[in-house]
Amino acid sequence: MTCFDGLVAAPTLWMVIGVSAVACLVLFWMMKFQSFQGKSYYALTFLAMIWTLLMIGLEAASRTFSCQLQWATLAWLGNALLPVAWCFFVFAYIDNAAWLKKRRVGTVLIVVPLAIFAFAATNQWHHLFYTNSSFIPPGEVYVSYAHGPGFYGIIATMYAFVLATLFCLVKAFIRAKRVAWPLLTMLVVITLTPLIANGAYVGFGFTVFGLDPTAFMFALGLLPFTWMLLTNKTLDMASVGQSILFNTMSEPVVLIDRHRNAVKMNTAAKQIERHQGAGRLLSDLLANNENLNATEDATQLRVGQRVYEPRIREIENPLDPSETILGWSVTFVDITDRLSITLALEDALQRADDANRAKDDFISVVSHELRTPLTSLTGGLTLALSGRLGDVADPIRSLLNIAHRNGARLSRLVDNILLAQKIDIDALTLESKPVDLGHLLEESFEENKMFAAECGIRLALADVMQFAVVTGDAFAIRQIIDNLISNAIKFSEERGVVEGALTTSNGQVKLSIKNAGRGIPDGMESQVFGRFEQLENSGQSSTQGSGLGLHISKKLAKQMSGDIFYESQVGIGTTFHVEFQLVDQQTIEPAQLAG
């Protein structure tokens, strides 16, 4: 314990303690916040350096031979660990060497330093490390060590680890990219500096404060390197990944400073700059573009056959986000294919529109051309069946009746086609007058009785004496009702009942037509109200008709601010509802009512 006497007054010790304290703080920060390969080996290197510095500081503060020898011997625990741990760190950090994970390799990190320290600590018995010729020369304050053969053997062992470290770094230089050379150079300097200092100490007696300069030189490089390690992104996965992503993006990306200078480009952007005929088109575009503060209407860039659209994003100042920006990030998105697809779609839409217009024109022409002969045909058949042209034999009358029914059916089909066409192109003009919905419902039921009787269906109309006046076109509303009743009859089972009713609620009137048929499965709305769509009926592949009735009814109701919908249960029946807005009874005079 006498070796601690008077150490507090030694400035050299306090300097070493200060350096060691800084090293401890750096080590703590690194262990807590940093993550890199070989981190544990680097921590051991740091601890070995701190231990060696402290022992050298204590040796420098001591004034007796025995104390200096004691501290110098203890320093060898750090001296021996330092090159071994550094070697392991470099191999782990640079090569990520798999052999470091082997247990027998890990024991080297423990056995070699402890063996060297044990050899130095037992010097008093073998004197192979420091010989008996070691002493403090007259007029000096530090021991002049006389080294034995064991010392040089230990130095050779430690140099073997240093040479292995240099071998790893040389290999790294050969394969690494230039961006990693500064980091590798720093590692070489840190490795060589203590080696050279130790060689000068052993061979030429070079000292620092009269002591072995090896640990000081290592600390001189290790502390700055630690800062470099904390800030360098050469082996940082996130940084390297971002760099690779930036340079491998297919879209050109340019970073522009606030003075409109391109400060960084990725590989794709540089290729555009080098494109034959492009010249400095990219840089000039960015420098002269007045829309850098906007994300729209920026000038497009055309290079060869490709067209690029700039997507601009401001880069805010992290120190003052609300004030001056740092610059812009500009990504040039290749829109060549999109433009081609857009043009192709526009062309296809135009051709489809032309084809649809041609189809409508054809239907219109054919329908109009059919109306005149159909009118003459049905008129002639009606006249022949009336008996005004003379008696007609029963077999001939039967044939005439069939022809008359089919002619009337064809006339309705033509009328429906023309009506559907007018509705679809918004060419149908409807009146907007008060209409007695109940009266139209009664008329329709009365006129459809014969058709219902032919199909074996009974019509049943509920009391419609209540006020049910709506605003619309009487002819169009009557057509809606006729279509619903006709469909209800066709989709009813034989001897079934088709019921009609009117109900009013909350200023709305609902006209309902109910049948007792097979019902409509869920999810069939688009087919029920579709154009030329038909639902299969019992015993038939499809119902007779054009498939336009409900489509026309839906469109007509919508044009009069109404709506058609249905409720159905498979196997029970379907009820179609038509809703309109009721007219205020006090504002209607009987003479105004239509229908």
Short mmCIF file of C-alpha atoms in Angstrom, two decimals, residues 373-387 392 395-413 450 454:
data_model
loop_
_atom_site.label_atom_id
_atom_site.label_comp_id
_atom_site.label_asym_id
_atom_site.label_seq_id
_atom_site.Cartn_x
_atom_site.Cartn_y
_atom_site.Cartn_z
CA PRO A 373 -94.80 -1.33 -92.07
CA LEU A 374 -95.81 -2.65 -88.65
CA THR A 375 -98.47 0.01 -88.36
CA SER A 376 -99.81 -0.91 -91.77
CA LEU A 377 -99.64 -4.61 -90.98
CA THR A 378 -101.45 -4.42 -87.64
CA GLY A 379 -103.96 -1.97 -89.07
CA GLY A 380 -104.75 -4.31 -91.95
CA LEU A 381 -105.08 -7.29 -89.62
CA THR A 382 -107.38 -5.34 -87.33
CA LEU A 383 -109.54 -4.32 -90.28
CA ALA A 384 -109.72 -7.91 -91.56
CA LEU A 385 -110.66 -9.25 -88.13
CA SER A 386 -113.35 -6.57 -87.69
CA GLY A 387 -115.45 -8.15 -90.51
CA VAL A 392 -113.52 -14.69 -92.63
CA PRO A 395 -109.20 -21.36 -89.77
CA ILE A 396 -108.14 -18.11 -91.44
CA ARG A 397 -109.36 -16.02 -88.50
CA SER A 398 -107.27 -18.10 -86.12
CA LEU A 399 -104.18 -17.44 -88.19
CA LEU A 400 -105.04 -13.75 -88.42
CA ASN A 401 -105.40 -13.53 -84.63
CA ILE A 402 -101.97 -15.06 -84.14
CA ALA A 403 -100.46 -12.64 -86.65
CA HIS A 404 -102.24 -9.71 -85.00
CA ARG A 405 -100.95 -10.64 -81.51
CA ASN A 406 -97.39 -11.05 -82.77
CA GLY A 407 -97.61 -7.80 -84.73
CA ALA A 408 -98.79 -5.97 -81.61
CA ARG A 409 -95.99 -7.58 -79.61
CA LEU A 410 -93.44 -6.51 -82.21
CA SER A 411 -94.84 -2.98 -82.18
CA ARG A 412 -94.45 -2.81 -78.40
CA LEU A 413 -90.86 -4.06 -78.73
CA MET A 450 -108.24 -9.94 -69.92
CA GLU A 454 -105.80 -15.71 -70.27
#
